[in-house]
């Protein structure tokens, strides 16, 4: 069963309005819930990002760089709670559509060391899946063995879980049609990269380095960070797709193994 597991990450820019703190795109959340409601097979795990809930606070308090001695400890409470608030809106939308989801907080499951997952207690995730529940996790504040506190991104989370749970595929739902040569929202000449292979990877990476629009409010590394995480999973034989989660039936289609425009990783597991 576990080799059929699909992991879906819904990016923060899909479900929230990044230009306005603490605001959601409720229509998009409801549409994604409706699409998932139609997906009858189980063995699905969902992770969502922070968008305008987690990122502004994490940035304000500089949480990705750990705990400074007299830093207000309440910044951890506020940031984690903002993520729970966003998670709650999503969970409600899913339960309204009768989808058996269960919210699991990464701060209860993962410890990082200098920002990288060092240990985890995956039993609640495994048991949920076994019961045909759909676990919904999110980018979160987590305790860090070296820095005291850190931010665990949804991208690191899906990669780690994909490998540990032997997922068949990881689907990244973003607010663009995949990965582009530069930010398509600011550059009309941006081209969709349909395949990321070992032989074109370096070129892609250098194009991101110079994108001044990337990483604006993103404390967890923007597109480049995303790419580096996913390559780890691709090397472990997991199929990886980056698609537009805002576009009509894309999520439903990809979960059902239909072709969707986007970026896929090929040739990493040979
Ligand atoms: C960030 O999660 C969570 C916090 C800042 C607390 P992600 O890094 O996965 O979020 P998005 O998808 O980029 O918004």
PDB file of C-alpha atoms and ligand atoms in Angstrom:
ATOM      1  CA  UNK A   1       0.000   0.000   0.000  1.00  0.00           C
ATOM      2  CA  UNK A   2       2.678   2.464   0.994  1.00  0.00           C
ATOM      3  CA  UNK A   3       4.214   2.548  -2.478  1.00  0.00           C
ATOM      4  CA  UNK A   4       1.039   4.208  -3.706  1.00  0.00           C
ATOM      5  CA  UNK A   5       1.238   7.072  -1.245  1.00  0.00           C
ATOM      6  CA  UNK A   6       0.896  10.494  -2.833  1.00  0.00           C
ATOM      7  CA  UNK A   7       2.057  13.584  -1.016  1.00  0.00           C
ATOM      8  CA  UNK A   8       0.549  16.914  -1.996  1.00  0.00           C
ATOM      9  CA  UNK A   9       2.061  20.211  -0.932  1.00  0.00           C
ATOM     10  CA  UNK A  10      -0.150  23.240  -1.328  1.00  0.00           C
ATOM     11  CA  UNK A  11       2.014  26.340  -1.406  1.00  0.00           C
ATOM     12  CA  UNK A  12       1.292  29.294   0.831  1.00  0.00           C
ATOM     13  CA  UNK A  13       0.887  31.536  -2.212  1.00  0.00           C
ATOM     14  CA  UNK A  14      -1.966  29.336  -3.443  1.00  0.00           C
ATOM     15  CA  UNK A  15      -4.095  29.367  -0.313  1.00  0.00           C
ATOM     16  CA  UNK A  16      -3.263  32.824   1.072  1.00  0.00           C
ATOM     17  CA  UNK A  17      -3.000  36.336  -0.298  1.00  0.00           C
ATOM     18  CA  UNK A  18       0.680  37.074   0.177  1.00  0.00           C
ATOM     19  CA  UNK A  19       0.144  40.816  -0.259  1.00  0.00           C
ATOM     20  CA  UNK A  20      -2.059  41.057   2.839  1.00  0.00           C
ATOM     21  CA  UNK A  21      -1.140  39.585   6.260  1.00  0.00           C
ATOM     22  CA  UNK A  22      -3.409  36.812   7.550  1.00  0.00           C
ATOM     23  CA  UNK A  23      -5.675  36.625   4.528  1.00  0.00           C
ATOM     24  CA  UNK A  24      -6.814  33.457   2.790  1.00  0.00           C
ATOM     25  CA  UNK A  25      -7.960  32.647  -0.746  1.00  0.00           C
ATOM     26  CA  UNK A  26     -11.070  30.853   0.455  1.00  0.00           C
ATOM     27  CA  UNK A  27     -12.379  30.125  -3.050  1.00  0.00           C
ATOM     28  CA  UNK A  28      -9.144  28.344  -3.899  1.00  0.00           C
ATOM     29  CA  UNK A  29      -9.170  26.374  -0.638  1.00  0.00           C
ATOM     30  CA  UNK A  30     -12.777  25.300  -1.272  1.00  0.00           C
ATOM     31  CA  UNK A  31     -12.002  24.351  -4.854  1.00  0.00           C
ATOM     32  CA  UNK A  32      -9.045  22.211  -3.792  1.00  0.00           C
ATOM     33  CA  UNK A  33     -11.224  20.546  -1.152  1.00  0.00           C
ATOM     34  CA  UNK A  34     -13.883  19.764  -3.788  1.00  0.00           C
ATOM     35  CA  UNK A  35     -11.289  18.234  -6.080  1.00  0.00           C
ATOM     36  CA  UNK A  36      -9.844  16.085  -3.302  1.00  0.00           C
ATOM     37  CA  UNK A  37     -13.356  15.027  -2.275  1.00  0.00           C
ATOM     38  CA  UNK A  38     -13.691  13.469  -5.739  1.00  0.00           C
ATOM     39  CA  UNK A  39     -10.465  11.524  -5.318  1.00  0.00           C
ATOM     40  CA  UNK A  40     -11.779   8.248  -3.983  1.00  0.00           C
ATOM     41  CA  UNK A  41      -8.582   6.372  -3.260  1.00  0.00           C
ATOM     42  CA  UNK A  42      -6.960   6.922   0.109  1.00  0.00           C
ATOM     43  CA  UNK A  43      -3.249   7.057   0.845  1.00  0.00           C
ATOM     44  CA  UNK A  44      -2.867  10.772   0.513  1.00  0.00           C
ATOM     45  CA  UNK A  45      -0.925  13.107   2.759  1.00  0.00           C
ATOM     46  CA  UNK A  46      -1.196  16.881   2.511  1.00  0.00           C
ATOM     47  CA  UNK A  47       1.212  19.594   3.626  1.00  0.00           C
ATOM     48  CA  UNK A  48       0.420  23.277   3.283  1.00  0.00           C
ATOM     49  CA  UNK A  49       2.631  26.326   3.413  1.00  0.00           C
ATOM     50  CA  UNK A  50       2.534  29.450   5.520  1.00  0.00           C
ATOM     51  CA  UNK A  51       1.985  32.250   3.019  1.00  0.00           C
ATOM     52  CA  UNK A  52       0.722  35.428   4.624  1.00  0.00           C
ATOM     53  CA  UNK A  53       0.122  33.670   7.962  1.00  0.00           C
ATOM     54  CA  UNK A  54       3.485  32.125   8.849  1.00  0.00           C
ATOM     55  CA  UNK A  55       6.042  34.040   6.814  1.00  0.00           C
ATOM     56  CA  UNK A  56       5.527  37.661   7.943  1.00  0.00           C
ATOM     57  CA  UNK A  57       5.751  36.661  11.623  1.00  0.00           C
ATOM     58  CA  UNK A  58       8.675  34.269  11.146  1.00  0.00           C
ATOM     59  CA  UNK A  59      10.471  37.044   9.311  1.00  0.00           C
ATOM     60  CA  UNK A  60       9.631  39.754  11.840  1.00  0.00           C
ATOM     61  CA  UNK A  61      11.016  37.644  14.687  1.00  0.00           C
ATOM     62  CA  UNK A  62      13.833  36.141  12.600  1.00  0.00           C
ATOM     63  CA  UNK A  63      12.857  32.663  13.772  1.00  0.00           C
ATOM     64  CA  UNK A  64      14.669  30.805  11.002  1.00  0.00           C
ATOM     65  CA  UNK A  65      17.903  31.993  12.633  1.00  0.00           C
ATOM     66  CA  UNK A  66      17.040  30.536  16.002  1.00  0.00           C
ATOM     67  CA  UNK A  67      16.460  31.852  19.460  1.00  0.00           C
ATOM     68  CA  UNK A  68      18.465  34.859  20.588  1.00  0.00           C
ATOM     69  CA  UNK A  69      18.998  35.092  24.356  1.00  0.00           C
ATOM     70  CA  UNK A  70      16.479  37.797  25.251  1.00  0.00           C
ATOM     71  CA  UNK A  71      14.215  37.309  22.293  1.00  0.00           C
ATOM     72  CA  UNK A  72      10.535  37.440  23.134  1.00  0.00           C
ATOM     73  CA  UNK A  73       9.597  33.807  23.550  1.00  0.00           C
ATOM     74  CA  UNK A  74       6.045  34.734  22.659  1.00  0.00           C
ATOM     75  CA  UNK A  75       7.070  35.077  19.019  1.00  0.00           C
ATOM     76  CA  UNK A  76       7.072  31.264  18.860  1.00  0.00           C
ATOM     77  CA  UNK A  77       3.546  31.116  20.260  1.00  0.00           C
ATOM     78  CA  UNK A  78       2.326  33.736  17.793  1.00  0.00           C
ATOM     79  CA  UNK A  79       3.899  32.176  14.710  1.00  0.00           C
ATOM     80  CA  UNK A  80       2.807  28.625  15.486  1.00  0.00           C
ATOM     81  CA  UNK A  81      -0.684  29.881  16.304  1.00  0.00           C
ATOM     82  CA  UNK A  82      -0.908  31.760  12.997  1.00  0.00           C
ATOM     83  CA  UNK A  83      -0.170  28.457  11.246  1.00  0.00           C
ATOM     84  CA  UNK A  84      -2.835  26.702  13.327  1.00  0.00           C
ATOM     85  CA  UNK A  85      -5.329  29.419  12.367  1.00  0.00           C
ATOM     86  CA  UNK A  86      -4.617  28.874   8.673  1.00  0.00           C
ATOM     87  CA  UNK A  87      -4.670  25.099   9.142  1.00  0.00           C
ATOM     88  CA  UNK A  88      -8.030  25.374  10.861  1.00  0.00           C
ATOM     89  CA  UNK A  89      -9.602  27.179   7.909  1.00  0.00           C
ATOM     90  CA  UNK A  90      -8.339  24.457   5.570  1.00  0.00           C
ATOM     91  CA  UNK A  91      -9.394  21.588   7.831  1.00  0.00           C
ATOM     92  CA  UNK A  92     -12.902  23.073   8.160  1.00  0.00           C
ATOM     93  CA  UNK A  93     -13.259  23.410   4.402  1.00  0.00           C
ATOM     94  CA  UNK A  94     -12.217  19.767   3.932  1.00  0.00           C
ATOM     95  CA  UNK A  95     -14.456  18.382   6.664  1.00  0.00           C
ATOM     96  CA  UNK A  96     -17.398  20.343   5.197  1.00  0.00           C
ATOM     97  CA  UNK A  97     -16.887  18.223   2.087  1.00  0.00           C
ATOM     98  CA  UNK A  98     -16.738  15.045   4.139  1.00  0.00           C
ATOM     99  CA  UNK A  99     -13.029  14.444   3.577  1.00  0.00           C
ATOM    100  CA  UNK A 100     -11.558  12.469   6.484  1.00  0.00           C
ATOM    101  CA  UNK A 101      -8.632  14.742   7.325  1.00  0.00           C
ATOM    102  CA  UNK A 102      -6.649  14.938  10.519  1.00  0.00           C
ATOM    103  CA  UNK A 103      -4.481  17.884  11.522  1.00  0.00           C
ATOM    104  CA  UNK A 104      -0.989  16.996  12.781  1.00  0.00           C
ATOM    105  CA  UNK A 105       1.382  19.735  13.978  1.00  0.00           C
ATOM    106  CA  UNK A 106       5.016  19.334  12.918  1.00  0.00           C
ATOM    107  CA  UNK A 107       6.186  20.897  16.202  1.00  0.00           C
ATOM    108  CA  UNK A 108       4.890  17.728  17.928  1.00  0.00           C
ATOM    109  CA  UNK A 109       6.604  15.385  15.473  1.00  0.00           C
ATOM    110  CA  UNK A 110       9.936  16.825  14.305  1.00  0.00           C
ATOM    111  CA  UNK A 111      13.137  18.187  15.849  1.00  0.00           C
ATOM    112  CA  UNK A 112      15.647  19.915  13.620  1.00  0.00           C
ATOM    113  CA  UNK A 113      19.366  20.492  14.027  1.00  0.00           C
ATOM    114  CA  UNK A 114      20.476  23.749  12.428  1.00  0.00           C
ATOM    115  CA  UNK A 115      17.252  23.742  10.456  1.00  0.00           C
ATOM    116  CA  UNK A 116      17.468  20.198   9.096  1.00  0.00           C
ATOM    117  CA  UNK A 117      15.210  17.430  10.426  1.00  0.00           C
ATOM    118  CA  UNK A 118      17.228  15.401  12.929  1.00  0.00           C
ATOM    119  CA  UNK A 119      14.578  13.223  14.514  1.00  0.00           C
ATOM    120  CA  UNK A 120      10.904  12.527  14.161  1.00  0.00           C
ATOM    121  CA  UNK A 121       8.076  10.488  15.596  1.00  0.00           C
ATOM    122  CA  UNK A 122       6.159   9.338  12.539  1.00  0.00           C
ATOM    123  CA  UNK A 123       3.795   6.850  14.204  1.00  0.00           C
ATOM    124  CA  UNK A 124       0.810   9.249  14.300  1.00  0.00           C
ATOM    125  CA  UNK A 125       1.220   9.871  10.556  1.00  0.00           C
ATOM    126  CA  UNK A 126       1.554   6.178   9.733  1.00  0.00           C
ATOM    127  CA  UNK A 127      -1.400   5.219  11.907  1.00  0.00           C
ATOM    128  CA  UNK A 128      -3.569   7.947  10.370  1.00  0.00           C
ATOM    129  CA  UNK A 129      -2.765   6.685   6.875  1.00  0.00           C
ATOM    130  CA  UNK A 130      -3.482   3.118   7.899  1.00  0.00           C
ATOM    131  CA  UNK A 131      -6.928   4.214   9.093  1.00  0.00           C
ATOM    132  CA  UNK A 132      -7.484   5.956   5.714  1.00  0.00           C
ATOM    133  CA  UNK A 133      -7.332   9.364   7.295  1.00  0.00           C
ATOM    134  CA  UNK A 134      -5.617  12.097   5.316  1.00  0.00           C
ATOM    135  CA  UNK A 135      -3.001  13.770   7.533  1.00  0.00           C
ATOM    136  CA  UNK A 136      -2.667  17.504   6.955  1.00  0.00           C
ATOM    137  CA  UNK A 137       0.621  18.993   8.131  1.00  0.00           C
ATOM    138  CA  UNK A 138       2.112  22.433   7.469  1.00  0.00           C
ATOM    139  CA  UNK A 139       5.286  24.452   7.502  1.00  0.00           C
ATOM    140  CA  UNK A 140       5.810  25.171  11.206  1.00  0.00           C
ATOM    141  CA  UNK A 141       7.961  26.483  14.004  1.00  0.00           C
ATOM    142  CA  UNK A 142       9.896  23.496  15.403  1.00  0.00           C
ATOM    143  CA  UNK A 143      12.366  22.984  18.242  1.00  0.00           C
ATOM    144  CA  UNK A 144      15.933  22.922  17.054  1.00  0.00           C
ATOM    145  CA  UNK A 145      18.663  21.024  18.890  1.00  0.00           C
ATOM    146  CA  UNK A 146      21.297  23.685  18.086  1.00  0.00           C
ATOM    147  CA  UNK A 147      19.419  26.961  17.640  1.00  0.00           C
ATOM    148  CA  UNK A 148      16.518  26.486  20.053  1.00  0.00           C
ATOM    149  CA  UNK A 149      13.891  27.154  17.417  1.00  0.00           C
ATOM    150  CA  UNK A 150      13.699  26.943  13.665  1.00  0.00           C
ATOM    151  CA  UNK A 151      11.248  27.067  10.784  1.00  0.00           C
ATOM    152  CA  UNK A 152      10.579  23.762   9.086  1.00  0.00           C
ATOM    153  CA  UNK A 153       9.403  24.417   5.539  1.00  0.00           C
ATOM    154  CA  UNK A 154       6.727  22.390   3.856  1.00  0.00           C
ATOM    155  CA  UNK A 155       9.261  21.589   1.145  1.00  0.00           C
ATOM    156  CA  UNK A 156      11.728  19.971   3.531  1.00  0.00           C
ATOM    157  CA  UNK A 157       8.795  18.211   5.155  1.00  0.00           C
ATOM    158  CA  UNK A 158       7.452  16.615   1.960  1.00  0.00           C
ATOM    159  CA  UNK A 159      10.917  15.503   0.916  1.00  0.00           C
ATOM    160  CA  UNK A 160      11.654  13.903   4.267  1.00  0.00           C
ATOM    161  CA  UNK A 161       8.230  12.260   4.491  1.00  0.00           C
ATOM    162  CA  UNK A 162       8.365  11.127   0.878  1.00  0.00           C
ATOM    163  CA  UNK A 163      11.589   9.270   1.521  1.00  0.00           C
ATOM    164  CA  UNK A 164      10.662   7.881   4.966  1.00  0.00           C
ATOM    165  CA  UNK A 165       7.169   6.774   3.944  1.00  0.00           C
ATOM    166  CA  UNK A 166       8.328   5.545   0.530  1.00  0.00           C
ATOM    167  CA  UNK A 167       5.861   7.723  -1.347  1.00  0.00           C
ATOM    168  CA  UNK A 168       5.197   7.108  -5.013  1.00  0.00           C
ATOM    169  CA  UNK A 169       5.017  10.779  -5.844  1.00  0.00           C
ATOM    170  CA  UNK A 170       5.254  14.271  -4.481  1.00  0.00           C
ATOM    171  CA  UNK A 171       3.087  16.929  -6.061  1.00  0.00           C
ATOM    172  CA  UNK A 172       3.872  20.560  -5.444  1.00  0.00           C
ATOM    173  CA  UNK A 173       0.902  22.802  -6.047  1.00  0.00           C
ATOM    174  CA  UNK A 174       2.087  26.367  -6.628  1.00  0.00           C
ATOM    175  CA  UNK A 175       0.554  29.540  -8.055  1.00  0.00           C
ATOM    176  CA  UNK A 176       2.404  29.239 -11.372  1.00  0.00           C
ATOM    177  CA  UNK A 177       2.290  26.540 -14.061  1.00  0.00           C
ATOM    178  CA  UNK A 178       5.509  24.942 -12.811  1.00  0.00           C
ATOM    179  CA  UNK A 179       9.083  26.093 -12.569  1.00  0.00           C
ATOM    180  CA  UNK A 180      10.122  28.893 -14.925  1.00  0.00           C
ATOM    181  CA  UNK A 181      13.461  30.222 -16.118  1.00  0.00           C
ATOM    182  CA  UNK A 182      12.624  33.365 -14.127  1.00  0.00           C
ATOM    183  CA  UNK A 183       9.632  34.634 -12.171  1.00  0.00           C
ATOM    184  CA  UNK A 184       6.734  34.512 -14.684  1.00  0.00           C
ATOM    185  CA  UNK A 185       4.801  37.134 -12.711  1.00  0.00           C
ATOM    186  CA  UNK A 186       7.488  39.739 -13.307  1.00  0.00           C
ATOM    187  CA  UNK A 187       9.098  38.577 -16.514  1.00  0.00           C
ATOM    188  CA  UNK A 188       7.024  37.897 -19.613  1.00  0.00           C
ATOM    189  CA  UNK A 189       9.924  36.137 -21.292  1.00  0.00           C
ATOM    190  CA  UNK A 190      10.001  33.486 -18.561  1.00  0.00           C
ATOM    191  CA  UNK A 191       9.894  29.979 -20.023  1.00  0.00           C
ATOM    192  CA  UNK A 192       8.347  26.908 -18.410  1.00  0.00           C
ATOM    193  CA  UNK A 193      10.932  24.266 -17.571  1.00  0.00           C
ATOM    194  CA  UNK A 194       9.119  21.033 -18.365  1.00  0.00           C
ATOM    195  CA  UNK A 195      11.831  18.698 -17.132  1.00  0.00           C
ATOM    196  CA  UNK A 196      14.495  19.035 -14.490  1.00  0.00           C
ATOM    197  CA  UNK A 197      17.293  16.615 -15.237  1.00  0.00           C
ATOM    198  CA  UNK A 198      20.819  16.170 -13.911  1.00  0.00           C
ATOM    199  CA  UNK A 199      22.122  17.747 -17.133  1.00  0.00           C
ATOM    200  CA  UNK A 200      20.079  20.977 -17.057  1.00  0.00           C
ATOM    201  CA  UNK A 201      19.944  21.444 -13.286  1.00  0.00           C
ATOM    202  CA  UNK A 202      22.988  23.706 -12.915  1.00  0.00           C
ATOM    203  CA  UNK A 203      21.705  26.090 -15.550  1.00  0.00           C
ATOM    204  CA  UNK A 204      18.331  26.298 -13.807  1.00  0.00           C
ATOM    205  CA  UNK A 205      19.923  27.000 -10.446  1.00  0.00           C
ATOM    206  CA  UNK A 206      22.017  29.877 -11.777  1.00  0.00           C
ATOM    207  CA  UNK A 207      18.943  31.497 -13.297  1.00  0.00           C
ATOM    208  CA  UNK A 208      17.259  31.561  -9.861  1.00  0.00           C
ATOM    209  CA  UNK A 209      20.204  33.060  -8.043  1.00  0.00           C
ATOM    210  CA  UNK A 210      19.800  36.332  -9.853  1.00  0.00           C
ATOM    211  CA  UNK A 211      16.067  36.705  -9.572  1.00  0.00           C
ATOM    212  CA  UNK A 212      15.562  39.805  -7.403  1.00  0.00           C
ATOM    213  CA  UNK A 213      11.857  39.061  -6.898  1.00  0.00           C
ATOM    214  CA  UNK A 214      12.380  35.658  -5.363  1.00  0.00           C
ATOM    215  CA  UNK A 215      12.483  35.229  -1.559  1.00  0.00           C
ATOM    216  CA  UNK A 216      10.556  38.430  -0.863  1.00  0.00           C
ATOM    217  CA  UNK A 217       8.753  37.392   2.297  1.00  0.00           C
ATOM    218  CA  UNK A 218       9.809  33.745   2.100  1.00  0.00           C
ATOM    219  CA  UNK A 219      11.965  32.778   5.087  1.00  0.00           C
ATOM    220  CA  UNK A 220      12.512  29.231   3.866  1.00  0.00           C
ATOM    221  CA  UNK A 221      14.440  29.731   0.663  1.00  0.00           C
ATOM    222  CA  UNK A 222      12.095  30.506  -2.231  1.00  0.00           C
ATOM    223  CA  UNK A 223      12.276  28.540  -5.462  1.00  0.00           C
ATOM    224  CA  UNK A 224      15.929  27.634  -5.139  1.00  0.00           C
ATOM    225  CA  UNK A 225      15.368  26.119  -1.703  1.00  0.00           C
ATOM    226  CA  UNK A 226      12.402  24.218  -3.094  1.00  0.00           C
ATOM    227  CA  UNK A 227      14.471  22.802  -5.923  1.00  0.00           C
ATOM    228  CA  UNK A 228      17.304  21.618  -3.724  1.00  0.00           C
ATOM    229  CA  UNK A 229      14.908  19.827  -1.380  1.00  0.00           C
ATOM    230  CA  UNK A 230      13.115  18.042  -4.181  1.00  0.00           C
ATOM    231  CA  UNK A 231      16.212  16.719  -5.849  1.00  0.00           C
ATOM    232  CA  UNK A 232      16.862  14.644  -2.743  1.00  0.00           C
ATOM    233  CA  UNK A 233      13.498  12.995  -3.164  1.00  0.00           C
ATOM    234  CA  UNK A 234      13.949  12.494  -6.912  1.00  0.00           C
ATOM    235  CA  UNK A 235      17.230  10.679  -6.243  1.00  0.00           C
ATOM    236  CA  UNK A 236      15.237   8.269  -4.070  1.00  0.00           C
ATOM    237  CA  UNK A 237      13.006   7.324  -6.984  1.00  0.00           C
ATOM    238  CA  UNK A 238      10.012   9.461  -6.087  1.00  0.00           C
ATOM    239  CA  UNK A 239       8.095  11.025  -8.995  1.00  0.00           C
ATOM    240  CA  UNK A 240       7.955  14.780  -8.610  1.00  0.00           C
ATOM    241  CA  UNK A 241       5.596  17.254 -10.235  1.00  0.00           C
ATOM    242  CA  UNK A 242       5.266  21.001  -9.847  1.00  0.00           C
ATOM    243  CA  UNK A 243       1.895  22.193 -11.086  1.00  0.00           C
ATOM    244  CA  UNK A 244      -0.508  25.117 -10.812  1.00  0.00           C
ATOM    245  CA  UNK A 245      -2.855  24.396  -7.904  1.00  0.00           C
ATOM    246  CA  UNK A 246      -4.994  27.431  -8.698  1.00  0.00           C
ATOM    247  CA  UNK A 247      -5.966  26.180 -12.114  1.00  0.00           C
ATOM    248  CA  UNK A 248      -9.381  24.480 -12.350  1.00  0.00           C
ATOM    249  CA  UNK A 249      -9.060  20.708 -12.021  1.00  0.00           C
ATOM    250  CA  UNK A 250      -5.304  20.291 -11.912  1.00  0.00           C
ATOM    251  CA  UNK A 251      -5.171  18.665  -8.468  1.00  0.00           C
ATOM    252  CA  UNK A 252      -7.941  16.214  -9.256  1.00  0.00           C
ATOM    253  CA  UNK A 253      -6.277  15.319 -12.555  1.00  0.00           C
ATOM    254  CA  UNK A 254      -2.794  14.771 -11.213  1.00  0.00           C
ATOM    255  CA  UNK A 255      -4.032  12.678  -8.277  1.00  0.00           C
ATOM    256  CA  UNK A 256      -5.773  10.472 -10.826  1.00  0.00           C
ATOM    257  CA  UNK A 257      -2.600  10.182 -12.850  1.00  0.00           C
ATOM    258  CA  UNK A 258      -3.829  12.337 -15.745  1.00  0.00           C
ATOM    259  CA  UNK A 259      -1.458  14.572 -17.642  1.00  0.00           C
ATOM    260  CA  UNK A 260      -1.150  18.120 -16.322  1.00  0.00           C
ATOM    261  CA  UNK A 261       0.990  20.958 -17.654  1.00  0.00           C
ATOM    262  CA  UNK A 262       3.923  21.594 -15.357  1.00  0.00           C
ATOM    263  CA  UNK A 263       7.450  20.623 -14.390  1.00  0.00           C
ATOM    264  CA  UNK A 264       8.601  17.101 -13.644  1.00  0.00           C
ATOM    265  CA  UNK A 265      11.885  15.676 -12.466  1.00  0.00           C
ATOM    266  CA  UNK A 266      13.363  12.967 -14.645  1.00  0.00           C
ATOM    267  CA  UNK A 267      16.533  10.904 -14.774  1.00  0.00           C
ATOM    268  CA  UNK A 268      17.633  11.321 -11.140  1.00  0.00           C
ATOM    269  CA  UNK A 269      17.241   7.740 -10.044  1.00  0.00           C
ATOM    270  CA  UNK A 270      19.518   6.046 -12.573  1.00  0.00           C
TER     271      UNK A 270
HETATM  272  C1  LIG B   1       6.547  28.241   6.208  1.00  0.00           C
HETATM  273  O1  LIG B   1       6.156  27.139   5.456  1.00  0.00           O
HETATM  274  C2  LIG B   1       5.969  28.180   7.603  1.00  0.00           C
HETATM  275  C3  LIG B   1       6.300  29.335   8.461  1.00  0.00           C
HETATM  276  C4  LIG B   1       6.883  30.433   8.040  1.00  0.00           C
HETATM  277  C5  LIG B   1       5.950  29.225   9.869  1.00  0.00           C
HETATM  278  P1  LIG B   1       6.517  27.022   3.900  1.00  0.00           P
HETATM  279  O2  LIG B   1       7.900  27.518   3.645  1.00  0.00           O
HETATM  280  O3  LIG B   1       6.220  25.634   3.519  1.00  0.00           O
HETATM  281  O4  LIG B   1       5.437  28.009   3.261  1.00  0.00           O
HETATM  282  P2  LIG B   1       5.216  28.585   1.784  1.00  0.00           P
HETATM  283  O5  LIG B   1       4.602  27.514   0.946  1.00  0.00           O
HETATM  284  O6  LIG B   1       6.556  29.022   1.254  1.00  0.00           O
HETATM  285  O7  LIG B   1       4.280  29.738   2.009  1.00  0.00           O
END
